[in-house]
Short mmCIF file of C-alpha atoms and ligand atoms in Angstrom, two decimals:
data_model
loop_
_atom_site.label_atom_id
_atom_site.label_comp_id
_atom_site.label_asym_id
_atom_site.label_seq_id
_atom_site.Cartn_x
_atom_site.Cartn_y
_atom_site.Cartn_z
CA MET A 1 192.27 40.75 81.99
CA ARG A 2 190.08 44.01 82.52
CA ALA A 3 190.31 46.05 85.56
CA TYR A 4 187.19 45.71 87.73
CA ARG A 5 185.52 48.59 89.74
CA VAL A 6 184.69 46.00 92.30
CA TYR A 7 187.16 42.98 92.52
CA ALA A 8 186.99 40.01 90.29
CA ILE A 9 186.05 36.71 91.85
CA GLN A 10 187.05 33.02 90.79
CA LYS A 11 183.62 31.68 91.25
CA GLY A 12 179.83 32.72 91.95
CA THR A 13 177.27 35.22 90.72
CA VAL A 14 177.60 38.77 89.75
CA ILE A 15 174.31 40.75 89.67
CA ASP A 16 174.64 43.61 87.15
CA HIS A 17 172.91 46.61 86.25
CA ILE A 18 171.03 46.98 89.37
CA SER A 19 169.14 50.25 89.36
CA GLY A 20 171.29 52.87 90.86
CA GLY A 21 170.88 52.85 94.84
CA CYS A 22 169.14 49.64 95.05
CA ALA A 23 171.90 47.17 96.06
CA LEU A 24 171.20 47.02 99.61
CA LYS A 25 167.57 46.15 99.12
CA VAL A 26 168.72 43.19 96.51
CA ILE A 27 171.05 42.00 99.45
CA GLN A 28 167.93 42.09 101.90
CA ILE A 29 165.64 40.42 99.40
CA LEU A 30 168.29 37.42 98.83
CA LYS A 31 169.03 37.39 102.40
CA LEU A 32 172.81 37.37 101.65
CA ASP A 33 173.18 39.31 105.03
CA GLU A 34 171.77 36.44 107.03
CA PHE A 35 174.57 33.82 105.96
CA ASN A 36 178.35 34.01 106.23
CA GLN A 37 178.17 34.96 102.70
CA VAL A 38 181.19 36.91 101.19
CA VAL A 39 179.42 39.63 98.90
CA THR A 40 181.16 42.95 97.58
CA VAL A 41 178.99 46.09 96.66
CA GLY A 42 179.37 48.88 94.09
CA MET A 43 177.11 51.69 94.20
CA ASN A 44 176.08 54.52 91.81
CA LEU A 45 178.69 53.23 89.25
CA GLU A 46 178.76 55.07 86.06
CA SER A 47 177.42 52.81 83.19
CA LYS A 48 176.58 53.00 79.37
CA LYS A 49 173.10 51.56 79.68
CA MET A 50 171.79 53.22 82.71
CA VAL A 51 172.22 56.49 84.31
CA ARG A 52 173.93 54.81 87.71
CA LYS A 53 174.18 51.32 88.29
CA ASP A 54 174.80 49.11 91.27
CA ILE A 55 176.45 45.76 91.26
CA VAL A 56 176.63 42.81 93.87
CA LYS A 57 178.95 40.13 93.60
CA ILE A 58 178.24 37.16 95.78
CA GLU A 59 181.44 34.53 96.05
CA ASN A 60 181.32 30.70 95.72
CA LYS A 61 177.66 30.75 95.38
CA THR A 62 174.96 30.17 92.93
CA LEU A 63 171.26 31.03 93.71
CA THR A 64 168.36 29.35 92.03
CA LYS A 65 166.64 31.30 89.22
CA ASP A 66 163.51 31.57 91.36
CA GLU A 67 165.57 33.22 94.09
CA LEU A 68 167.07 35.51 91.54
CA ASN A 69 164.18 36.46 90.03
CA ARG A 70 162.49 37.95 93.04
CA ILE A 71 164.76 40.94 92.61
CA ALA A 72 162.99 41.88 89.50
CA LEU A 73 160.53 43.59 91.21
CA ILE A 74 162.89 46.35 92.49
CA SER A 75 165.37 46.02 89.40
CA PRO A 76 163.80 44.93 86.47
CA LYS A 77 167.11 45.48 84.23
CA ALA A 78 169.12 43.28 86.36
CA THR A 79 171.55 40.95 84.77
CA ILE A 80 172.87 37.73 86.17
CA ASN A 81 176.29 36.64 85.44
CA ILE A 82 177.44 33.08 86.88
CA ILE A 83 181.04 32.91 86.89
CA LYS A 84 183.34 29.95 87.04
CA ASN A 85 187.35 30.15 86.44
CA HIS A 86 187.09 33.99 86.59
CA LYS A 87 184.90 33.88 83.45
CA VAL A 88 181.23 34.68 82.73
CA VAL A 89 179.60 31.27 81.62
CA GLU A 90 175.92 32.08 81.82
CA LYS A 91 174.38 35.66 81.79
CA PHE A 92 170.30 36.12 81.97
CA ARG A 93 167.83 38.88 82.72
CA VAL A 94 165.68 38.69 85.79
CA GLU A 95 162.09 38.18 84.98
CA VAL A 96 159.20 38.92 87.61
CA PRO A 97 157.77 35.38 88.81
CA ASP A 98 154.43 34.18 88.04
CA MET A 99 153.93 33.72 91.83
CA MET A 100 155.39 35.50 94.72
CA GLU A 101 155.14 34.53 98.36
CA ASN A 102 156.15 36.57 101.32
CA LEU A 103 157.58 39.00 98.71
CA ILE A 104 154.80 41.94 98.67
CA ASN A 105 153.11 43.62 101.11
CA CYS A 106 149.31 43.68 100.62
CA PRO A 107 148.45 47.14 100.05
CA ASN A 108 144.98 46.40 101.35
CA PRO A 109 144.85 47.44 105.20
CA LYS A 110 141.78 45.03 105.58
CA CYS A 111 143.70 41.97 104.15
CA ILE A 112 144.02 38.88 106.34
CA THR A 113 147.95 38.99 105.47
CA ARG A 114 147.99 42.29 107.39
CA ASN A 115 146.42 41.64 110.24
CA GLU A 116 147.15 37.54 110.92
CA PRO A 117 150.52 36.19 110.65
CA VAL A 118 149.95 34.58 107.39
CA MET A 119 152.67 35.01 104.49
CA SER A 120 151.60 37.13 101.51
CA LYS A 121 150.95 35.26 98.08
CA PHE A 122 150.78 37.34 94.99
CA LYS A 123 150.23 36.33 91.34
CA LYS A 124 151.36 38.30 88.45
CA ILE A 125 148.44 39.15 86.11
CA SER A 126 150.02 41.43 83.76
CA GLU A 127 153.73 42.59 82.58
CA LYS A 128 153.24 46.13 81.46
CA PRO A 129 152.44 47.66 83.72
CA LEU A 130 153.31 45.37 86.11
CA THR A 131 150.11 44.27 88.21
CA VAL A 132 149.97 41.76 90.96
CA LYS A 133 146.94 40.03 92.50
CA CYS A 134 146.75 39.22 96.12
CA HIS A 135 145.68 35.39 96.66
CA TYR A 136 143.81 36.34 99.90
CA CYS A 137 141.69 39.59 99.17
CA GLU A 138 141.94 39.04 95.53
CA LYS A 139 142.45 42.52 94.77
CA ALA A 140 145.03 43.89 91.94
CA PHE A 141 147.78 46.27 92.52
CA SER A 142 150.12 47.75 90.23
CA GLU A 143 151.69 49.71 93.12
CA PHE A 144 152.92 48.10 96.19
CA LYS A 145 155.92 47.81 98.48
CA ILE A 146 158.24 44.71 99.05
CA ILE A 147 158.59 43.17 102.39
N1 LIG B 1 185.73 37.08 87.23
C1 LIG B 1 184.80 38.19 87.55
N2 LIG B 1 184.66 38.47 88.96
C2 LIG B 1 183.84 39.52 88.92
N3 LIG B 1 183.22 40.27 88.38
C3 LIG B 1 183.06 39.88 86.89
C4 LIG B 1 183.98 38.93 86.65
N4 LIG B 1 183.85 38.71 85.08
C5 LIG B 1 182.77 39.56 84.81
N5 LIG B 1 182.73 40.27 85.78
C6 LIG B 1 181.38 41.42 86.04
O1 LIG B 1 180.45 40.76 85.46
C7 LIG B 1 179.67 41.70 84.60
C8 LIG B 1 179.29 40.91 83.34
O2 LIG B 1 180.67 40.80 82.53
P1 LIG B 1 181.18 40.98 80.91
O3 LIG B 1 182.51 40.69 80.90
O4 LIG B 1 179.94 39.94 80.34
O5 LIG B 1 180.64 42.69 80.59
P2 LIG B 1 179.92 43.17 79.73
O6 LIG B 1 180.47 42.84 78.45
O7 LIG B 1 179.85 44.58 79.91
O8 LIG B 1 178.48 42.69 79.75
P3 LIG B 1 177.29 43.30 79.61
O9 LIG B 1 176.63 43.56 78.29
O10 LIG B 1 176.20 42.56 80.48
O11 LIG B 1 177.27 44.71 80.45
C9 LIG B 1 180.47 42.86 84.67
O12 LIG B 1 179.97 43.84 85.60
C10 LIG B 1 181.63 42.45 84.94
O13 LIG B 1 182.42 43.65 85.54
MG1 LIG B 2 178.44 46.17 80.79
ZN1 LIG B 3 145.55 41.08 99.99
#
């Protein structure tokens, strides 16, 4: 068996190839810090595919594809590995979801979502460059902040 930088798990989810330094943001977006969830993190590890990568290992939990795809906004190259009996049984790349609720802060200061307690709602309108459109003010943006 190979030696891992972050210890091996019997069952769960490994989020690999997270952009270097973004692991804590991934944990926050997936709300892993809010549950009694065992999570191990490696940051700024060396990688053949990337300059530096982060890795997050979540024990005994499988998240839905919709939940996992939320992290595509901050780490488009992330790969998800589902682990069962210590082995990778499924591997896929994250994709930016078509609809995103409560994930993006609308950059328009006049938008209702910035002034009233309304959850933001965005639609992906183009992939490259990534452009999203606010459901409320109907403006399109390719630069925005994650909530
Ligand atoms: N049982 C396990 N517990 C914890 N992490 C694991 C386990 N098995 C694999 N991993 C991690 O999951 C990721 C994917 O494992 P895999 O064996 O597919 O590596 P790989 O061949 O480097 O894959 P990739 O081409 O996606 O980089 C690696 O970061 C590896 O460290
Ligand atoms: Mg690898
Ligand atoms: Zn808006």
